[in-house]
PDB file of C-alpha atoms in Angstrom:
ATOM      1  CA  MET A   1      16.220 -21.473  30.647  1.00  0.00           C
ATOM      2  CA  PRO A   2      19.437 -20.291  28.961  1.00  0.00           C
ATOM      3  CA  VAL A   3      19.944 -16.583  28.360  1.00  0.00           C
ATOM      4  CA  VAL A   4      20.593 -15.719  24.733  1.00  0.00           C
ATOM      5  CA  GLU A   5      22.726 -12.669  24.086  1.00  0.00           C
ATOM      6  CA  MET A   6      22.862 -10.956  20.753  1.00  0.00           C
ATOM      7  CA  HIS A   7      26.147  -9.382  19.701  1.00  0.00           C
ATOM      8  CA  TYR A   8      26.650  -7.270  16.641  1.00  0.00           C
ATOM      9  CA  SER A   9      29.352  -5.133  15.145  1.00  0.00           C
ATOM     10  CA  ARG A  10      28.404  -1.502  15.634  1.00  0.00           C
ATOM     11  CA  LYS A  11      30.592  -0.490  12.674  1.00  0.00           C
ATOM     12  CA  ARG A  12      28.906  -2.991  10.303  1.00  0.00           C
ATOM     13  CA  PHE A  13      25.469  -1.970  11.553  1.00  0.00           C
ATOM     14  CA  LEU A  14      26.181   1.733  10.962  1.00  0.00           C
ATOM     15  CA  VAL A  15      27.639   1.076   7.489  1.00  0.00           C
ATOM     16  CA  ALA A  16      24.572  -1.002   6.511  1.00  0.00           C
ATOM     17  CA  LEU A  17      22.181   1.572   7.986  1.00  0.00           C
ATOM     18  CA  GLY A  18      24.016   4.424   6.245  1.00  0.00           C
ATOM     19  CA  GLY A  19      23.905   2.603   2.897  1.00  0.00           C
ATOM     20  CA  ALA A  20      20.192   1.889   3.245  1.00  0.00           C
ATOM     21  CA  LEU A  21      19.411   5.495   4.211  1.00  0.00           C
ATOM     22  CA  ALA A  22      21.534   6.812   1.321  1.00  0.00           C
ATOM     23  CA  ALA A  23      19.632   4.582  -1.132  1.00  0.00           C
ATOM     24  CA  LEU A  24      16.298   5.702   0.333  1.00  0.00           C
ATOM     25  CA  GLY A  25      17.444   9.329   0.134  1.00  0.00           C
ATOM     26  CA  ALA A  26      18.399   8.924  -3.538  1.00  0.00           C
ATOM     27  CA  ILE A  27      14.974   7.468  -4.321  1.00  0.00           C
ATOM     28  CA  LEU A  28      13.191  10.253  -2.434  1.00  0.00           C
ATOM     29  CA  VAL A  29      15.249  12.942  -4.189  1.00  0.00           C
ATOM     30  CA  ALA A  30      14.423  11.380  -7.573  1.00  0.00           C
ATOM     31  CA  LEU A  31      10.724  11.318  -6.666  1.00  0.00           C
ATOM     32  CA  TYR A  32      10.843  14.904  -5.393  1.00  0.00           C
ATOM     33  CA  MET A  33      12.688  16.225  -8.446  1.00  0.00           C
ATOM     34  CA  GLY A  34      10.527  14.425 -11.005  1.00  0.00           C
ATOM     35  CA  GLY A  35       7.234  14.114  -9.187  1.00  0.00           C
ATOM     36  CA  VAL A  36       6.564  10.863 -11.062  1.00  0.00           C
ATOM     37  CA  ALA A  37       7.439   7.309 -10.083  1.00  0.00           C
ATOM     38  CA  LEU A  38       7.130   4.410 -12.515  1.00  0.00           C
ATOM     39  CA  ALA A  39       6.251   0.846 -11.486  1.00  0.00           C
ATOM     40  CA  VAL A  40       6.041   1.480  -7.764  1.00  0.00           C
ATOM     41  CA  PRO A  41       5.481  -1.622  -5.599  1.00  0.00           C
ATOM     42  CA  LEU A  42       4.802  -1.124  -1.883  1.00  0.00           C
ATOM     43  CA  GLY A  43       5.193  -3.960   0.570  1.00  0.00           C
ATOM     44  CA  GLY A  44       7.696  -5.492   2.938  1.00  0.00           C
ATOM     45  CA  ILE A  45       7.352  -5.960   6.671  1.00  0.00           C
ATOM     46  CA  GLY A  46       3.646  -6.239   7.448  1.00  0.00           C
ATOM     47  CA  GLY A  47       0.982  -4.225   5.684  1.00  0.00           C
ATOM     48  CA  PHE A  48       0.636  -0.525   5.049  1.00  0.00           C
ATOM     49  CA  ARG A  49      -2.236   1.898   5.504  1.00  0.00           C
ATOM     50  CA  ILE A  50      -3.791   4.174   2.895  1.00  0.00           C
ATOM     51  CA  GLN A  51      -6.081   7.044   3.849  1.00  0.00           C
ATOM     52  CA  ALA A  52      -7.700   9.560   1.503  1.00  0.00           C
ATOM     53  CA  ASP A  53     -10.414  12.203   1.552  1.00  0.00           C
ATOM     54  CA  ARG A  54     -11.738  11.218  -1.900  1.00  0.00           C
ATOM     55  CA  VAL A  55     -10.837   8.544  -4.457  1.00  0.00           C
ATOM     56  CA  GLU A  56     -12.132   8.568  -8.060  1.00  0.00           C
ATOM     57  CA  LEU A  57     -11.515   5.335 -10.005  1.00  0.00           C
ATOM     58  CA  GLN A  58     -12.069   4.767 -13.730  1.00  0.00           C
ATOM     59  CA  GLY A  59     -12.250   1.220 -15.150  1.00  0.00           C
ATOM     60  CA  PHE A  60     -12.686  -0.402 -11.712  1.00  0.00           C
ATOM     61  CA  SER A  61     -12.718  -4.133 -10.936  1.00  0.00           C
ATOM     62  CA  LEU A  62     -12.672  -6.095  -7.673  1.00  0.00           C
ATOM     63  CA  THR A  63     -11.943  -9.822  -7.332  1.00  0.00           C
ATOM     64  CA  PRO A  64     -11.059 -12.136  -4.413  1.00  0.00           C
ATOM     65  CA  ARG A  65      -7.442 -13.185  -4.008  1.00  0.00           C
ATOM     66  CA  VAL A  66      -5.447 -15.496  -1.770  1.00  0.00           C
ATOM     67  CA  GLY A  67      -1.695 -15.030  -1.792  1.00  0.00           C
ATOM     68  CA  ASP A  68       1.335 -14.659   0.396  1.00  0.00           C
ATOM     69  CA  ASN A  69       2.634 -11.593   2.152  1.00  0.00           C
ATOM     70  CA  SER A  70       5.486 -10.879   4.550  1.00  0.00           C
ATOM     71  CA  GLN A  71       3.472 -12.185   7.501  1.00  0.00           C
ATOM     72  CA  ARG A  72       1.730 -15.309   6.144  1.00  0.00           C
ATOM     73  CA  GLU A  73       1.978 -17.733   3.250  1.00  0.00           C
ATOM     74  CA  VAL A  74      -1.805 -17.749   2.819  1.00  0.00           C
ATOM     75  CA  SER A  75      -3.512 -14.385   3.156  1.00  0.00           C
ATOM     76  CA  PRO A  76      -7.015 -13.500   1.879  1.00  0.00           C
ATOM     77  CA  ALA A  77      -7.479 -10.118   0.224  1.00  0.00           C
ATOM     78  CA  VAL A  78      -9.537  -8.317  -2.378  1.00  0.00           C
ATOM     79  CA  ARG A  79      -7.725  -7.169  -5.491  1.00  0.00           C
ATOM     80  CA  ASN A  80      -8.856  -3.726  -6.624  1.00  0.00           C
ATOM     81  CA  GLN A  81      -7.775  -2.637 -10.095  1.00  0.00           C
ATOM     82  CA  ALA A  82      -8.381   0.631 -11.903  1.00  0.00           C
ATOM     83  CA  ARG A  83      -7.296   2.001 -15.258  1.00  0.00           C
ATOM     84  CA  THR A  84      -6.893   5.449 -13.648  1.00  0.00           C
ATOM     85  CA  ALA A  85      -7.230   6.835 -10.128  1.00  0.00           C
ATOM     86  CA  THR A  86      -7.450  10.406  -8.865  1.00  0.00           C
ATOM     87  CA  ILE A  87      -6.881  10.695  -5.105  1.00  0.00           C
ATOM     88  CA  TYR A  88      -7.425  13.762  -2.920  1.00  0.00           C
ATOM     89  CA  GLY A  89      -5.822  14.000   0.531  1.00  0.00           C
ATOM     90  CA  LEU A  90      -3.679  10.868   0.149  1.00  0.00           C
ATOM     91  CA  VAL A  91      -1.673   9.628   3.150  1.00  0.00           C
ATOM     92  CA  VAL A  92       0.278   6.345   2.919  1.00  0.00           C
ATOM     93  CA  SER A  93       1.855   5.106   6.149  1.00  0.00           C
ATOM     94  CA  LYS A  94       4.028   2.151   7.084  1.00  0.00           C
ATOM     95  CA  ARG A  95       4.774   1.055  10.670  1.00  0.00           C
ATOM     96  CA  ILE A  96       7.881  -1.085  11.240  1.00  0.00           C
ATOM     97  CA  PRO A  97       8.543  -2.498  14.726  1.00  0.00           C
ATOM     98  CA  ILE A  98      12.197  -2.186  15.785  1.00  0.00           C
ATOM     99  CA  PRO A  99      13.728  -5.263  17.479  1.00  0.00           C
ATOM    100  CA  GLU A 100      14.514  -4.914  21.192  1.00  0.00           C
ATOM    101  CA  ALA A 101      18.223  -5.544  20.500  1.00  0.00           C
ATOM    102  CA  ILE A 102      18.717  -2.200  18.692  1.00  0.00           C
ATOM    103  CA  PRO A 103      20.203   0.250  21.256  1.00  0.00           C
ATOM    104  CA  GLY A 104      18.254   3.451  21.795  1.00  0.00           C
ATOM    105  CA  ALA A 105      15.319   2.478  19.567  1.00  0.00           C
ATOM    106  CA  GLY A 106      14.523  -1.134  20.472  1.00  0.00           C
ATOM    107  CA  GLY A 107      10.872  -1.837  21.191  1.00  0.00           C
ATOM    108  CA  ARG A 108       9.725   1.328  19.432  1.00  0.00           C
ATOM    109  CA  THR A 109       8.047   1.683  16.036  1.00  0.00           C
ATOM    110  CA  PHE A 110       9.600   3.288  12.959  1.00  0.00           C
ATOM    111  CA  VAL A 111       6.845   5.182  11.081  1.00  0.00           C
ATOM    112  CA  VAL A 112       7.142   6.389   7.478  1.00  0.00           C
ATOM    113  CA  GLU A 113       4.349   8.636   6.204  1.00  0.00           C
ATOM    114  CA  LEU A 114       4.036   9.809   2.592  1.00  0.00           C
ATOM    115  CA  SER A 115       1.600  12.531   1.543  1.00  0.00           C
ATOM    116  CA  GLY A 116       1.088  15.227  -1.076  1.00  0.00           C
ATOM    117  CA  ASN A 117      -0.242  18.763  -1.049  1.00  0.00           C
ATOM    118  CA  GLU A 118      -3.800  19.888  -1.808  1.00  0.00           C
ATOM    119  CA  GLN A 119      -3.510  18.886  -5.480  1.00  0.00           C
ATOM    120  CA  PRO A 120      -4.780  15.413  -6.417  1.00  0.00           C
ATOM    121  CA  VAL A 121      -2.524  12.393  -6.881  1.00  0.00           C
ATOM    122  CA  GLU A 122      -2.852  10.873 -10.370  1.00  0.00           C
ATOM    123  CA  ILE A 123      -2.278   7.125 -10.892  1.00  0.00           C
ATOM    124  CA  GLN A 124      -2.296   5.062 -14.087  1.00  0.00           C
ATOM    125  CA  GLY A 125      -2.697   1.259 -13.966  1.00  0.00           C
ATOM    126  CA  LEU A 126      -3.453   0.766 -10.246  1.00  0.00           C
ATOM    127  CA  ILE A 127      -3.413  -2.714  -8.664  1.00  0.00           C
ATOM    128  CA  GLN A 128      -4.010  -3.042  -4.922  1.00  0.00           C
ATOM    129  CA  ASP A 129      -4.517  -6.012  -2.589  1.00  0.00           C
ATOM    130  CA  ALA A 130      -6.510  -4.871   0.454  1.00  0.00           C
ATOM    131  CA  THR A 131      -7.163  -6.858   3.623  1.00  0.00           C
ATOM    132  CA  TYR A 132      -9.402  -4.161   5.130  1.00  0.00           C
ATOM    133  CA  LEU A 133     -11.246  -1.283   3.504  1.00  0.00           C
ATOM    134  CA  GLN A 134     -13.670   1.243   4.970  1.00  0.00           C
ATOM    135  CA  ALA A 135     -15.190   4.320   3.354  1.00  0.00           C
ATOM    136  CA  GLY A 136     -17.585   7.042   4.438  1.00  0.00           C
ATOM    137  CA  SER A 137     -19.460   6.646   1.142  1.00  0.00           C
ATOM    138  CA  PHE A 138     -19.320   4.538  -2.020  1.00  0.00           C
ATOM    139  CA  SER A 139     -20.929   5.426  -5.337  1.00  0.00           C
ATOM    140  CA  ALA A 140     -20.591   3.713  -8.701  1.00  0.00           C
ATOM    141  CA  SER A 141     -22.012   4.086 -12.169  1.00  0.00           C
ATOM    142  CA  GLY A 142     -23.030   0.874 -13.933  1.00  0.00           C
ATOM    143  CA  LEU A 143     -21.920  -1.399 -11.077  1.00  0.00           C
ATOM    144  CA  GLU A 144     -22.008  -5.089 -12.017  1.00  0.00           C
ATOM    145  CA  LEU A 145     -21.750  -7.778  -9.326  1.00  0.00           C
ATOM    146  CA  ASP A 146     -21.708 -11.284 -10.655  1.00  0.00           C
ATOM    147  CA  GLU A 147     -19.896 -14.555 -10.865  1.00  0.00           C
ATOM    148  CA  ALA A 148     -18.643 -16.158 -14.004  1.00  0.00           C
ATOM    149  CA  PRO A 149     -20.242 -19.517 -14.797  1.00  0.00           C
ATOM    150  CA  PRO A 150     -17.810 -22.412 -14.166  1.00  0.00           C
ATOM    151  CA  SER A 151     -17.397 -23.018 -17.907  1.00  0.00           C
ATOM    152  CA  LYS A 152     -16.093 -19.455 -18.441  1.00  0.00           C
ATOM    153  CA  ARG A 153     -13.787 -19.183 -15.419  1.00  0.00           C
ATOM    154  CA  GLN A 154     -10.070 -19.187 -16.056  1.00  0.00           C
ATOM    155  CA  SER A 155      -9.416 -19.384 -12.295  1.00  0.00           C
ATOM    156  CA  TRP A 156     -11.326 -19.593  -9.018  1.00  0.00           C
ATOM    157  CA  GLU A 157     -10.683 -15.862  -8.561  1.00  0.00           C
ATOM    158  CA  GLN A 158     -13.308 -15.222 -11.231  1.00  0.00           C
ATOM    159  CA  SER A 159     -15.968 -16.943  -9.108  1.00  0.00           C
ATOM    160  CA  PHE A 160     -17.008 -13.477  -7.911  1.00  0.00           C
ATOM    161  CA  TYR A 161     -16.310 -10.018  -9.289  1.00  0.00           C
ATOM    162  CA  GLN A 162     -17.447  -6.396  -9.284  1.00  0.00           C
ATOM    163  CA  LEU A 163     -17.022  -4.160 -12.313  1.00  0.00           C
ATOM    164  CA  ALA A 164     -17.827  -0.477 -12.770  1.00  0.00           C
ATOM    165  CA  PRO A 165     -16.797   2.155 -15.297  1.00  0.00           C
ATOM    166  CA  GLU A 166     -16.565   4.713 -12.483  1.00  0.00           C
ATOM    167  CA  VAL A 167     -16.348   4.486  -8.665  1.00  0.00           C
ATOM    168  CA  VAL A 168     -16.076   7.270  -6.068  1.00  0.00           C
ATOM    169  CA  LEU A 169     -15.103   6.635  -2.419  1.00  0.00           C
ATOM    170  CA  THR A 170     -14.925   9.256   0.333  1.00  0.00           C
ATOM    171  CA  ASP A 171     -13.071   9.090   3.660  1.00  0.00           C
ATOM    172  CA  LEU A 172     -11.157   5.973   2.615  1.00  0.00           C
ATOM    173  CA  ASP A 173      -9.178   3.960   5.178  1.00  0.00           C
ATOM    174  CA  SER A 174      -7.603   0.677   4.053  1.00  0.00           C
ATOM    175  CA  MET A 175      -4.936  -1.827   5.061  1.00  0.00           C
ATOM    176  CA  ASN A 176      -3.009  -3.302   2.154  1.00  0.00           C
ATOM    177  CA  ASN A 177      -0.512  -6.060   1.403  1.00  0.00           C
ATOM    178  CA  TYR A 178       0.494  -4.847  -2.041  1.00  0.00           C
ATOM    179  CA  GLN A 179       0.116  -1.898  -4.349  1.00  0.00           C
ATOM    180  CA  PHE A 180       1.434  -1.331  -7.852  1.00  0.00           C
ATOM    181  CA  ALA A 181       1.075   1.580 -10.265  1.00  0.00           C
ATOM    182  CA  ASN A 182       2.257   1.870 -13.866  1.00  0.00           C
ATOM    183  CA  SER A 183       2.810   5.553 -13.102  1.00  0.00           C
ATOM    184  CA  ILE A 184       2.017   7.891 -10.225  1.00  0.00           C
ATOM    185  CA  SER A 185       2.268  11.666  -9.899  1.00  0.00           C
ATOM    186  CA  ILE A 186       2.325  13.141  -6.369  1.00  0.00           C
ATOM    187  CA  PRO A 187       2.429  16.964  -6.435  1.00  0.00           C
ATOM    188  CA  GLY A 188       4.164  18.424  -3.376  1.00  0.00           C
ATOM    189  CA  LEU A 189       5.455  15.086  -2.100  1.00  0.00           C
ATOM    190  CA  ARG A 190       6.200  15.067   1.633  1.00  0.00           C
ATOM    191  CA  ILE A 191       7.889  12.243   3.577  1.00  0.00           C
ATOM    192  CA  ASN A 192       7.647  12.213   7.364  1.00  0.00           C
ATOM    193  CA  VAL A 193       9.770   9.695   9.295  1.00  0.00           C
ATOM    194  CA  ARG A 194       9.503   9.343  13.069  1.00  0.00           C
ATOM    195  CA  LEU A 195       9.873   6.963  16.019  1.00  0.00           C
ATOM    196  CA  GLU A 196       6.906   6.198  18.228  1.00  0.00           C
TER     197      GLU A 196
END
């Protein structure tokens, strides 16, 4: 079996890495200074994890979804949507494996963790595709579980749905492919980056 060697220009790698880190730094400074991010999509390499002590959702809906992500062309998920969300103890983390060929860090995992302080995170217009979701408790007011009759469906995704004016989850732990918010406010934003 032939041995494949990977060669790269250290100078080009460092310039590209420096540019990417500078762009990330500019985004983080803008978030820190303003405390509000508009139209924030999260995604990329693999999924990301969301943990929270308590989540309060207003105008909640849940529907099935099949779409692509960075790992597969066909990936089942549930799409959670909420008009507003108030989240206590939010921690969002992303784990990115580093290729073996990167000197000094190859084979390790790059971890980015975003969190706030004790004040709640406020989100307007939340859309989230979750592949796994677990909660210590779930409560809803006026929960409706149903399926639209075939004559009223605009797509197969309406074959099953859950609707509720208000939902509360505690001890949330979820894996997600995608998340979008029209606006998000994270008081006391903290970013922790580390290698594992």
